[in-house]
Coordinates of N, CA, C and O and ligand atoms in Angstrom, one line a residue:
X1 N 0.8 -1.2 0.0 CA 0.0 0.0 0.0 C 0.9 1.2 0.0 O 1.8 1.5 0.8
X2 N 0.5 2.0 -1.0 CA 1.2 3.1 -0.7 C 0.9 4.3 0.0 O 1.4 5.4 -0.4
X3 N 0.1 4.5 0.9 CA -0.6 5.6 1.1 C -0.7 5.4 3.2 O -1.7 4.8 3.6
X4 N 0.2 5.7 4.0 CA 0.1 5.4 5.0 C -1.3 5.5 5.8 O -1.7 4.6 6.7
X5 N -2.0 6.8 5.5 CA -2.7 7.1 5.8 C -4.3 6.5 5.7 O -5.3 6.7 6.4
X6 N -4.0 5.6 4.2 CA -5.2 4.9 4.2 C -5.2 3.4 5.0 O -6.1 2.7 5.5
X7 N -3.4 3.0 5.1 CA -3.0 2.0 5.4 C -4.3 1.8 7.0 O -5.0 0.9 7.4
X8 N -4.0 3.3 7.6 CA -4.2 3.2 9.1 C -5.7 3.1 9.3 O -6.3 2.6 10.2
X9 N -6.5 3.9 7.9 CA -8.3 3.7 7.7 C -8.7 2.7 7.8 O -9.7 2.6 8.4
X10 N -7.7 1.4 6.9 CA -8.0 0.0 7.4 C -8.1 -0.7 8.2 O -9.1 -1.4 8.6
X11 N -6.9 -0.6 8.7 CA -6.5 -1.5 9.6 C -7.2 -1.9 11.0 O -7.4 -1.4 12.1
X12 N -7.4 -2.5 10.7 CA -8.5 -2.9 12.6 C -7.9 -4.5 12.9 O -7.4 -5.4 12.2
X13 N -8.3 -4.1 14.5 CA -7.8 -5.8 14.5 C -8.8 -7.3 14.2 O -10.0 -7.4 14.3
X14 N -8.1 -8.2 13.7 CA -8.0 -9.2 13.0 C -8.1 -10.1 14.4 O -7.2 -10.2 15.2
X15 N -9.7 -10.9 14.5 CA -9.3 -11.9 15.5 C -9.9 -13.3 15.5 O -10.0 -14.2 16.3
X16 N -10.6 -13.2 13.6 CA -10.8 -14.6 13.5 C -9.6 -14.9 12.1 O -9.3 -13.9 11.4
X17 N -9.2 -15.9 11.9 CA -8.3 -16.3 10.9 C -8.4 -17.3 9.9 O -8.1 -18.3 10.5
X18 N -8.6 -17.6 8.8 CA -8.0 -18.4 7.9 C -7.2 -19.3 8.4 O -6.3 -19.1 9.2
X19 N -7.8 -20.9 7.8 CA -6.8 -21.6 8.1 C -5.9 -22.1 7.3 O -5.9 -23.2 6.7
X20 N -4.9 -21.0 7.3 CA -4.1 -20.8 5.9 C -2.5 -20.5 6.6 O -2.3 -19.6 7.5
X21 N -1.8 -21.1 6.1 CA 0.2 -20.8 6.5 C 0.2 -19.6 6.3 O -0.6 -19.0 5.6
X22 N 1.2 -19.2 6.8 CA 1.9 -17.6 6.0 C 3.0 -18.1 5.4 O 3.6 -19.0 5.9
X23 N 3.3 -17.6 4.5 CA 4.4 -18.6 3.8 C 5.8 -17.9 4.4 O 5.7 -17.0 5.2
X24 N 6.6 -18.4 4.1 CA 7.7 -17.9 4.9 C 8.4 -16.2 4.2 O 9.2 -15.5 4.8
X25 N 8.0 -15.9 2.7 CA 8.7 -14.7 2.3 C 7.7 -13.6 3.0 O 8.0 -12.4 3.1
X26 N 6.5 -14.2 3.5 CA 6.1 -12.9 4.6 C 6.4 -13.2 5.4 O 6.5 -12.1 5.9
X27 N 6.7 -13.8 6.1 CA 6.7 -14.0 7.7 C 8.7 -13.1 7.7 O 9.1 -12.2 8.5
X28 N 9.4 -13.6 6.9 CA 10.2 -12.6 6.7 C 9.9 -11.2 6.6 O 10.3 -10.5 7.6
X29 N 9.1 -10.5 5.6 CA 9.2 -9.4 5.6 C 8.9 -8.6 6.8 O 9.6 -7.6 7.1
X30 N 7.7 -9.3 7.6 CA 7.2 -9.4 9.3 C 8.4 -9.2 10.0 O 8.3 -8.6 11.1
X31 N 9.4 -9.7 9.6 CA 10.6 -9.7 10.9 C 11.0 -8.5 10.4 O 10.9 -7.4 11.1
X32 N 11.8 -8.5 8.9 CA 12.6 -7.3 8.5 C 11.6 -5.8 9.0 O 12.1 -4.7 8.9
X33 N 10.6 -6.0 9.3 CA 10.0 -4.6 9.2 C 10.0 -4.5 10.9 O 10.0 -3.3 11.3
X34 N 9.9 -5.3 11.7 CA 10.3 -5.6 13.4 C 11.2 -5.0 13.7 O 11.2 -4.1 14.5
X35 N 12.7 -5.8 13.0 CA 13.6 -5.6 13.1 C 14.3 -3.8 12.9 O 15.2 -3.2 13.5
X36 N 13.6 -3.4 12.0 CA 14.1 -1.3 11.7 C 12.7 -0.6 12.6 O 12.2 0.5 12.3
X37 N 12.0 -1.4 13.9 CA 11.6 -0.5 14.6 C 12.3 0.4 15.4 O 13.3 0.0 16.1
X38 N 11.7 1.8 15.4 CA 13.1 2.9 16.2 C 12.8 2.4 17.4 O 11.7 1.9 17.7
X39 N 14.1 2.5 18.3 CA 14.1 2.0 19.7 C 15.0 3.2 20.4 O 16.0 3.5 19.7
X40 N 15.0 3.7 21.4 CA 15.4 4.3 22.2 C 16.8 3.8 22.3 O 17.2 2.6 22.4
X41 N 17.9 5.2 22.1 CA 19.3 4.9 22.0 C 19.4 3.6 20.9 O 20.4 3.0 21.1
X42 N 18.5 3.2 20.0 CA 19.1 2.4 19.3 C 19.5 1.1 20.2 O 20.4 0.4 19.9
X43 N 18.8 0.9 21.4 CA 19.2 -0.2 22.1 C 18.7 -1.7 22.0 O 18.9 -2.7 22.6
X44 N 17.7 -1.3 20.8 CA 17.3 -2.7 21.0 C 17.1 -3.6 21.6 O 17.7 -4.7 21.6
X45 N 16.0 -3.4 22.3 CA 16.1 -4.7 23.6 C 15.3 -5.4 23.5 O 15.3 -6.1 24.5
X46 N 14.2 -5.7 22.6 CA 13.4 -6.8 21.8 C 14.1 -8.0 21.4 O 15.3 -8.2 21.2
X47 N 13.0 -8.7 21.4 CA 13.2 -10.2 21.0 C 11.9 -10.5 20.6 O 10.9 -10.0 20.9
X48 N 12.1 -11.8 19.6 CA 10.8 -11.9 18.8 C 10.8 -14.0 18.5 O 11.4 -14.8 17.8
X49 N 9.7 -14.2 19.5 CA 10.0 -15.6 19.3 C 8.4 -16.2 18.2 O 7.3 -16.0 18.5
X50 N 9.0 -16.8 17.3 CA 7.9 -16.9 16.0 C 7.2 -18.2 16.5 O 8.0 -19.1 16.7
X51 N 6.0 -18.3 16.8 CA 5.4 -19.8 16.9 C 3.8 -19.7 15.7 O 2.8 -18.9 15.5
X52 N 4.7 -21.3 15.3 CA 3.1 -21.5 14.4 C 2.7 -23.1 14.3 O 2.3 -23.8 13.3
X53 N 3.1 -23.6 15.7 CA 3.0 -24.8 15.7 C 1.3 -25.2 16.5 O 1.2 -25.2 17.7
X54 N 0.1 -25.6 15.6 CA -0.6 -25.9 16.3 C -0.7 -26.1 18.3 O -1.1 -25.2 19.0
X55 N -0.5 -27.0 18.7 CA 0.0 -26.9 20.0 C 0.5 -26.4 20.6 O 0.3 -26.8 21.7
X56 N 1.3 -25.4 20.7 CA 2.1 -24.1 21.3 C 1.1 -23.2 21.3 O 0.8 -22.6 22.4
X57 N 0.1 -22.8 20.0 CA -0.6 -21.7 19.5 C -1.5 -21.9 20.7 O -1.4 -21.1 21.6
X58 N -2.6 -23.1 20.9 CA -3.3 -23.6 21.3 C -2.9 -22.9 23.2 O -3.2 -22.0 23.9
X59 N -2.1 -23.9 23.1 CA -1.0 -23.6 24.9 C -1.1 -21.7 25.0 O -1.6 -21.0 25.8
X60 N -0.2 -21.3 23.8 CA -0.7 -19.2 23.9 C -2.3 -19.0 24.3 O -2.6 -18.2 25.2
X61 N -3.0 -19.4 23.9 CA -4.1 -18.8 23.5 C -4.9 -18.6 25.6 O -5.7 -17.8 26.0
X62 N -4.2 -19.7 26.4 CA -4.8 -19.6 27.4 C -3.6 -18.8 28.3 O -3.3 -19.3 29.4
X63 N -2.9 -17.8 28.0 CA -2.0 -16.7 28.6 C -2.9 -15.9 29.2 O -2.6 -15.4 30.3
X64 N -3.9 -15.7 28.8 CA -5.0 -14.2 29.8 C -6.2 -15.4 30.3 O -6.5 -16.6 30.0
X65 N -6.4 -14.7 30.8 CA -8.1 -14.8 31.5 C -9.0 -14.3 30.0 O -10.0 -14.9 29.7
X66 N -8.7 -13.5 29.6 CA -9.7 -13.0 28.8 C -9.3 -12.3 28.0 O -9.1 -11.2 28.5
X67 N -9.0 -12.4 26.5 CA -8.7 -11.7 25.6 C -7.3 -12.3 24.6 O -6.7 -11.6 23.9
X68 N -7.1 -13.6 24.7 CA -6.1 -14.4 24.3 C -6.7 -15.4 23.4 O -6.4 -15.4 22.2
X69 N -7.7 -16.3 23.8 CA -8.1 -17.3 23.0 C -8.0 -17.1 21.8 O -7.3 -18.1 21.4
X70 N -8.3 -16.4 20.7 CA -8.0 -16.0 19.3 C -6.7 -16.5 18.8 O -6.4 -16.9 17.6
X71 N -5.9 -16.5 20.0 CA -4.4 -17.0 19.2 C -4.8 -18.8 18.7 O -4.4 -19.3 17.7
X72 N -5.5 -19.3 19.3 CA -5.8 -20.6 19.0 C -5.7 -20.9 17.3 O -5.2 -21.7 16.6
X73 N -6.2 -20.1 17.2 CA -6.8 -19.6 15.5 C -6.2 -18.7 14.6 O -6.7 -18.3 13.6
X74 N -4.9 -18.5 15.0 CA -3.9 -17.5 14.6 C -2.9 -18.6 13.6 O -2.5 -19.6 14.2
X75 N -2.7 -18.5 12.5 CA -1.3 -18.7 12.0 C 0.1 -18.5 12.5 O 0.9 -19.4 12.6
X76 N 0.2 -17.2 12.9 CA 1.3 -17.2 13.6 C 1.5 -16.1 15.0 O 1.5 -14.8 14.9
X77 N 1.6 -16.6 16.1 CA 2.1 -15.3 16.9 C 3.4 -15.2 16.9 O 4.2 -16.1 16.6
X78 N 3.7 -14.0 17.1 CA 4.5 -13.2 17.5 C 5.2 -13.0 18.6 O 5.8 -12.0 18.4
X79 N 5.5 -13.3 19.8 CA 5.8 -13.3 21.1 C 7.2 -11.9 21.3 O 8.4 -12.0 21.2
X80 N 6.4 -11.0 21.5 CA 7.4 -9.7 21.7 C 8.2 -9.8 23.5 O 7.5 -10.0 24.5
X81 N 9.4 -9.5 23.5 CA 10.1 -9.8 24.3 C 11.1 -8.9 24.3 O 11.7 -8.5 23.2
X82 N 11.5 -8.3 26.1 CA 12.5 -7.3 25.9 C 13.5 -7.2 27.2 O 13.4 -7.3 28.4
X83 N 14.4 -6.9 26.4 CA 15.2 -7.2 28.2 C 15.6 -6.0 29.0 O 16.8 -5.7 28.9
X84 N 14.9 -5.2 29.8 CA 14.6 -4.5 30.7 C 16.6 -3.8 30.9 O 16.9 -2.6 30.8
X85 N 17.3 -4.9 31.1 CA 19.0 -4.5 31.3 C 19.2 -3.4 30.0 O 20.0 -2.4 30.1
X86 N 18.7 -3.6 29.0 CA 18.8 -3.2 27.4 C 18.4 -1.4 27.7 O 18.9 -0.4 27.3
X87 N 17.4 -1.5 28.5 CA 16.8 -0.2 28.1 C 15.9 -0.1 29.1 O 15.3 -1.1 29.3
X88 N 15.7 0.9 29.9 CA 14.8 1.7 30.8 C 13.5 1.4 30.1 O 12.6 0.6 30.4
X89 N 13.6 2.5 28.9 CA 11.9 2.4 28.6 C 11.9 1.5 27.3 O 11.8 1.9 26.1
X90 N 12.1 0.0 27.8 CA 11.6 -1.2 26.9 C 10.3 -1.6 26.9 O 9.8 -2.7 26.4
X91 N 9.6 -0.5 27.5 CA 8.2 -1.1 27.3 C 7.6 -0.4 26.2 O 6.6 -0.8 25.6
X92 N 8.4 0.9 26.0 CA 8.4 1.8 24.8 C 8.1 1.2 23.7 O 7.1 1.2 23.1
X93 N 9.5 0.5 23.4 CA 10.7 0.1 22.4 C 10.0 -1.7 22.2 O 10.1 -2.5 21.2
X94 N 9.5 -1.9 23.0 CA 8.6 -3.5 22.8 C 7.2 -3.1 21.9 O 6.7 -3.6 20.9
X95 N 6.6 -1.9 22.9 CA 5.3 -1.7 22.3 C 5.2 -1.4 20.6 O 4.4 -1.9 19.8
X96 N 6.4 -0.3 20.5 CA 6.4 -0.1 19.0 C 6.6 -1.0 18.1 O 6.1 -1.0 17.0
X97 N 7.7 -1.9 18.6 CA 7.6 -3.2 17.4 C 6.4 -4.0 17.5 O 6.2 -4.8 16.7
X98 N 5.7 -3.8 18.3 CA 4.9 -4.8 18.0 C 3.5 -4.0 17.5 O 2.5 -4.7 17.2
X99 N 3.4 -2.2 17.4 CA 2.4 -2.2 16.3 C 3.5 -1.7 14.6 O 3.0 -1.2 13.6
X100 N 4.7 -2.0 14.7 CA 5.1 -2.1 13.6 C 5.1 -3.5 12.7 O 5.2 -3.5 11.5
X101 N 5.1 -4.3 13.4 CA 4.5 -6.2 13.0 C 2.9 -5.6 12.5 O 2.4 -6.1 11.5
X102 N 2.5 -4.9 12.9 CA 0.6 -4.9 13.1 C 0.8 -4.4 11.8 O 0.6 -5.2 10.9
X103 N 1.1 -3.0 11.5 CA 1.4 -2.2 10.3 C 1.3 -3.2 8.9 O 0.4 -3.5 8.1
X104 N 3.2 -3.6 9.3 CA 3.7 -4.1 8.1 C 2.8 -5.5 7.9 O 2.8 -6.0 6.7
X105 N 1.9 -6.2 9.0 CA 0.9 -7.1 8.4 C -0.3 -6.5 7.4 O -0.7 -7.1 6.4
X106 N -0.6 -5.5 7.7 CA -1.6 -5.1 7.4 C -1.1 -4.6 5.5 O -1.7 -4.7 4.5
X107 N -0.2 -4.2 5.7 CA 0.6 -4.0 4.1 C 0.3 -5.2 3.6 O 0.0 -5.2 2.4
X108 N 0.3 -6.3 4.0 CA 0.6 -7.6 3.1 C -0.4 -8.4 3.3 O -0.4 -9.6 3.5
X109 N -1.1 -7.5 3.4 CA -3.2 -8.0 3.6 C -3.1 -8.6 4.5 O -4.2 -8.0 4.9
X110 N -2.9 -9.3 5.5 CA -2.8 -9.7 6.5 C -3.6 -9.5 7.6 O -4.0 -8.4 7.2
X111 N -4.1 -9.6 8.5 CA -5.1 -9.2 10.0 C -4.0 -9.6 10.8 O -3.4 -10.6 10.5
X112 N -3.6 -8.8 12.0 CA -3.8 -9.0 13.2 C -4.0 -8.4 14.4 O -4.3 -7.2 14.4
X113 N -3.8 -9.0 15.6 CA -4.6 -8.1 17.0 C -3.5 -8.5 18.0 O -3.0 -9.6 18.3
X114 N -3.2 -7.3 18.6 CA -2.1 -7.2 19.9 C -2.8 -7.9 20.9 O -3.9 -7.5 21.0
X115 N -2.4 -8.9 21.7 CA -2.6 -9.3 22.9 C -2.0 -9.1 23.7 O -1.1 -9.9 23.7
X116 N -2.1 -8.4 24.8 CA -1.0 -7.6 26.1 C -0.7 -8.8 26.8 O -1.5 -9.7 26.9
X117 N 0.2 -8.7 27.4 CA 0.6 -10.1 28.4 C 1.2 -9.3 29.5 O 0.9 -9.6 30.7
X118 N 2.1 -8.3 29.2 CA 2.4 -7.7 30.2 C 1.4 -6.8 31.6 O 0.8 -5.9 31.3
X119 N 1.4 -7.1 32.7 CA -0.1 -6.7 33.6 C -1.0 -7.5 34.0 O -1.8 -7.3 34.9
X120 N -1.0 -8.7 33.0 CA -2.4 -9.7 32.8 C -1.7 -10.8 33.6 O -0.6 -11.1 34.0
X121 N -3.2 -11.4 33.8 CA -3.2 -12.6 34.6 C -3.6 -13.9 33.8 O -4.1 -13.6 32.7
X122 N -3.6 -15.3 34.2 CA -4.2 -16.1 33.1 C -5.5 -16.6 34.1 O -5.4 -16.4 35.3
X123 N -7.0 -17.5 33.6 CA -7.6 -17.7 34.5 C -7.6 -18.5 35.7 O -8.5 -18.7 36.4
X124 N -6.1 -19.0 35.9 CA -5.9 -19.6 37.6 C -4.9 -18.1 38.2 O -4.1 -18.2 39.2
X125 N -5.0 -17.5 37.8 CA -4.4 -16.1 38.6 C -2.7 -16.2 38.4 O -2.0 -15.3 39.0
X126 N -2.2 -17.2 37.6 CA -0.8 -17.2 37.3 C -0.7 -15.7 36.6 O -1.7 -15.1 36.2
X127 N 0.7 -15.2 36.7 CA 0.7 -13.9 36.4 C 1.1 -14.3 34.4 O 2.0 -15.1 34.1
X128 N 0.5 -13.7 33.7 CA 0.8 -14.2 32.1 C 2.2 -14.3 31.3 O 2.3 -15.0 30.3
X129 N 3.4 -13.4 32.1 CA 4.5 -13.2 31.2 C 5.1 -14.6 31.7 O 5.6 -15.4 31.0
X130 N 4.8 -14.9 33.3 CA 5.3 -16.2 33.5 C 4.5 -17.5 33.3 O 4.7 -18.6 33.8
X131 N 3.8 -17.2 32.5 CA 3.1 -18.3 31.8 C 3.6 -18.3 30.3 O 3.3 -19.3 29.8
X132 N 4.1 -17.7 29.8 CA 4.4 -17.6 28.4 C 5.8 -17.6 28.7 O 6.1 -17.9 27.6
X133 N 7.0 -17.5 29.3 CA 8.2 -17.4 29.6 C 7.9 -19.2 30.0 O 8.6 -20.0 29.4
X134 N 6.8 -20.0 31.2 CA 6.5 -21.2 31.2 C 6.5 -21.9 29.5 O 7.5 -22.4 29.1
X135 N 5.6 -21.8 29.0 CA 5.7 -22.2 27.5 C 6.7 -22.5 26.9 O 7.2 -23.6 26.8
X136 N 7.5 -21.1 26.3 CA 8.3 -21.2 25.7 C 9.8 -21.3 26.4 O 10.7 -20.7 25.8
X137 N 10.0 -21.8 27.4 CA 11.4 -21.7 27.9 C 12.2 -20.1 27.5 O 13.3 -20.0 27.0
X138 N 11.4 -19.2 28.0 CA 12.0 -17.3 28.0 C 12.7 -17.4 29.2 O 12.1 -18.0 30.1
X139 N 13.6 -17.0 29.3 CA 14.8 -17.1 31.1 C 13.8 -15.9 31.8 O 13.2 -15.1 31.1
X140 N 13.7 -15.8 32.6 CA 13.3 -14.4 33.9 C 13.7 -13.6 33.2 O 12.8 -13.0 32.8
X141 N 14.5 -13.3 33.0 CA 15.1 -11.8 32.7 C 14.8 -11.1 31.6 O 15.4 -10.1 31.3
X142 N 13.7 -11.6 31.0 CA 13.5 -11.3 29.4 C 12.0 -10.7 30.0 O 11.4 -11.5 30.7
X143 N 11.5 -9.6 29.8 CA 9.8 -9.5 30.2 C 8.9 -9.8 28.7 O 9.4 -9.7 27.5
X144 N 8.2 -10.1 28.9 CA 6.9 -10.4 28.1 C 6.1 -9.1 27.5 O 4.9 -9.4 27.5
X145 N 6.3 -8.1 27.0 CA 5.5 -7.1 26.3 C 3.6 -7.8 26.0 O 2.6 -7.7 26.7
X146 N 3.8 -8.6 24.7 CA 2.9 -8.6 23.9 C 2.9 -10.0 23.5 O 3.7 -10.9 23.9
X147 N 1.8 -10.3 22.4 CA 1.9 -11.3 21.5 C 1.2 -10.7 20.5 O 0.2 -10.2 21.0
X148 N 1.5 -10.5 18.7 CA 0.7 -10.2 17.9 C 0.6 -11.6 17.1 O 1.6 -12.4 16.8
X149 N -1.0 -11.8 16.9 CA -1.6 -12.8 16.5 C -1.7 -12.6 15.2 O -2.2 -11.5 15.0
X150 N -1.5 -13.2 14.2 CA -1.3 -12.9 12.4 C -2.1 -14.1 11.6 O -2.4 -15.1 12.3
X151 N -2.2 -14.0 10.8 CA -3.3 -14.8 9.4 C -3.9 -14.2 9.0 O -4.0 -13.0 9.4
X152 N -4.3 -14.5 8.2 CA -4.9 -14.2 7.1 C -6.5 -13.9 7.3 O -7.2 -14.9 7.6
X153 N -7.2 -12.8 7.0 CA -8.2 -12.6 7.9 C -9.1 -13.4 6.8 O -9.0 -13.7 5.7
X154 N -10.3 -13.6 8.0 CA -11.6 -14.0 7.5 C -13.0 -13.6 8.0 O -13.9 -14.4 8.2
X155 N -12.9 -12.2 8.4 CA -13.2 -11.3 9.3 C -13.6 -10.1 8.2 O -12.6 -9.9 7.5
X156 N -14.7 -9.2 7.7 CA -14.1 -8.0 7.2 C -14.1 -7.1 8.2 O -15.2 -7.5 8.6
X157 N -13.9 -6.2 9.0 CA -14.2 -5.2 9.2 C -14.4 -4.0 8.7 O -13.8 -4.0 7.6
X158 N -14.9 -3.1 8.9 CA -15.4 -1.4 8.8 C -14.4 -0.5 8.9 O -14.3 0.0 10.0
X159 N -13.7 -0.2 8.1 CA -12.5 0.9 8.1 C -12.6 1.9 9.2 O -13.3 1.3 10.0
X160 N -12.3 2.9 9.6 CA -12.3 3.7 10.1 C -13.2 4.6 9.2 O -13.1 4.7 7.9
X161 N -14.4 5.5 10.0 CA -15.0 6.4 9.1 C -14.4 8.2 9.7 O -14.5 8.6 10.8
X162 N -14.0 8.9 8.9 CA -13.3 10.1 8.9 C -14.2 10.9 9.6 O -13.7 11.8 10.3
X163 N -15.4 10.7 9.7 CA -16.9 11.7 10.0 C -16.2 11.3 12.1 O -16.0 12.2 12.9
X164 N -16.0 10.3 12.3 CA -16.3 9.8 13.7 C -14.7 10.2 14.3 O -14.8 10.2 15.5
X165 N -13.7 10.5 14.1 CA -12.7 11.2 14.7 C -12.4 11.7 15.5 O -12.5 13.0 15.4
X166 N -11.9 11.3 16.7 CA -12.2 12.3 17.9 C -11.4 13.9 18.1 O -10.7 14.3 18.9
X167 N -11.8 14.3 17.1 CA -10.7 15.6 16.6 C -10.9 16.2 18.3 O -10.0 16.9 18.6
X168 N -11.8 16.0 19.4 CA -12.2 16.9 20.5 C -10.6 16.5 21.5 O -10.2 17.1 22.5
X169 N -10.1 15.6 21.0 CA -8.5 15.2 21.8 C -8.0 16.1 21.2 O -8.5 16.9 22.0
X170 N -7.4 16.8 20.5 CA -6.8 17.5 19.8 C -6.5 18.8 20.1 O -7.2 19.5 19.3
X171 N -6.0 19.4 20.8 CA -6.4 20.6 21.7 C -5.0 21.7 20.7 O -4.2 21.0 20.1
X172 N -4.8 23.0 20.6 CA -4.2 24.0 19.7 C -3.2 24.8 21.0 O -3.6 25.4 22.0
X173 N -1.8 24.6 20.6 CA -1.3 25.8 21.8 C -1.8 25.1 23.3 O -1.0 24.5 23.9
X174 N -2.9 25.3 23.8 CA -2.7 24.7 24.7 C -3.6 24.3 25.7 O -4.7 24.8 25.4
X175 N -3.8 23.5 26.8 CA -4.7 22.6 26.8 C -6.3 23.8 27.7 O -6.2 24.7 28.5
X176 N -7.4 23.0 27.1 CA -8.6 24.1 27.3 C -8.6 24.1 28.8 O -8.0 23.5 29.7
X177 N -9.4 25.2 28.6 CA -9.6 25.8 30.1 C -11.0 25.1 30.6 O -12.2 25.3 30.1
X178 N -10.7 24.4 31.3 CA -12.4 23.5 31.7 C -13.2 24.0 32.8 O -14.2 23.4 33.3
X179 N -12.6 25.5 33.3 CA -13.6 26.0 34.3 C -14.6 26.8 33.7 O -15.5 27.3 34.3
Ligands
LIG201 C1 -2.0 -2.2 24.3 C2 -3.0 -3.0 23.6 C3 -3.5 -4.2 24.2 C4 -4.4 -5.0 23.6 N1 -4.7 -6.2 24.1 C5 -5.6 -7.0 23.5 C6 -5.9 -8.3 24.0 O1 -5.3 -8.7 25.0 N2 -6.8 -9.0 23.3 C7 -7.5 -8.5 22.2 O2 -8.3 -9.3 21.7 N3 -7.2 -7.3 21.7 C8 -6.3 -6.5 22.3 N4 -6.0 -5.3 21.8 C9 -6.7 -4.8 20.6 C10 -7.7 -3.7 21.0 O3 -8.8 -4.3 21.7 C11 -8.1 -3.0 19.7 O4 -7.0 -2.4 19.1 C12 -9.2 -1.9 20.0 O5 -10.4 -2.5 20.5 C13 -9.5 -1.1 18.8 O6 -9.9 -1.9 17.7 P1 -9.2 -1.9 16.3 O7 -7.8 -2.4 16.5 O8 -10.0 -2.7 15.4 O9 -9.2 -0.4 15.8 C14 -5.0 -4.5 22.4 C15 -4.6 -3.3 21.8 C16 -3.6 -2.6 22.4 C17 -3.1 -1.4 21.7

């Protein structure tokens, strides 16, 4: 797409999927476009663990209490990962790669939907990053940001309509006077 702006009219999240592979020259591009997210001091403190193995996916999908299951039905997550030693504000530098995965999916028709893990609990009250650090053998030291869930949608959604904008966030010079 060449038009960022319409890129972003589209894009909504993706949380039912196609049961369809991604083939690997996207799942590449997915990384390469991960990989040039700006990160504070250039420190890079992301990590990106690829799963698209039925059973794993299945195992992700019960990481929250509520708002995970969808990975079940995902092609591929994403497991965004950051090591806190790397960088102060890795929660920054995690969050943005992982709506630049969202992005660069959405360029390559693609659906998908951020699942927060960081904060969340799963439904036996395990805390989520150490349920997904459980899974995948992640060491402690690594925190859990996100997981973005990818395939191929089979879902349409409703673009963004321009009329509905919350232009009233938007404040000029400086913020209104509410008395
Ligand atoms: C920080 C963050 C956390 C989110 N966590 C979840 C989640 O755990 N599960 C989920 O289904 N969607 C999650 N989402 C997707 C939001 O629910 C979604 O972006 C929002 O409802 C707006 O819909 P849209 O993306 O279609 O515009 C998250 C989005 C963000 C930015």
């Amino acid at each position: 797409m060449e038009n960022l702006l319409e890129l972003l009219r589209v894009r909504r999240s993706t949380r039912v999927f196609k049961d369809t592979q991604i083939s690997p020259e996207l799942v590449e591009s997915l990384m390469k476009a991960a990989l040039m997210s700006p990160s504070s001091k250039r420190s890079n403190p992301w990590e990106f663990i690829l799963v698209d193995d039925a059973d794993q996916l299945e195992a992700l999908s019960k990481s929250k209490k509520h708002g995970s299951l969808l990975l079940a039905g995902a092609s591929l997550a994403v497991v965004v990962l950051a090591d806190p030693a790397k960088s102060d504000v890795w929660v920054e530098d995690a969050s943005i790669a992982s709506l630049i995965l969202q992005l660069e999916a959405e360029d390559l028709n693609l659906g998908s939907c951020w699942i927060q893990i960081r904060l969340r609990q799963t439904a036996d009250g395990e805390d989520s990053e150490q349920y997904v650090r459980r899974q995948l053998g992640i060491p402690d030291a690594l925190r859990v940001e996100s997981i973005v869930a990818i395939g191929v949608k089979e879902e349409a959604k409703k673009p963004f309509e321009e009329e509905k904008l919350q232009w009233e966030k938007v404040h000029l010079g400086q913020y209104p006077n509410i008395n």
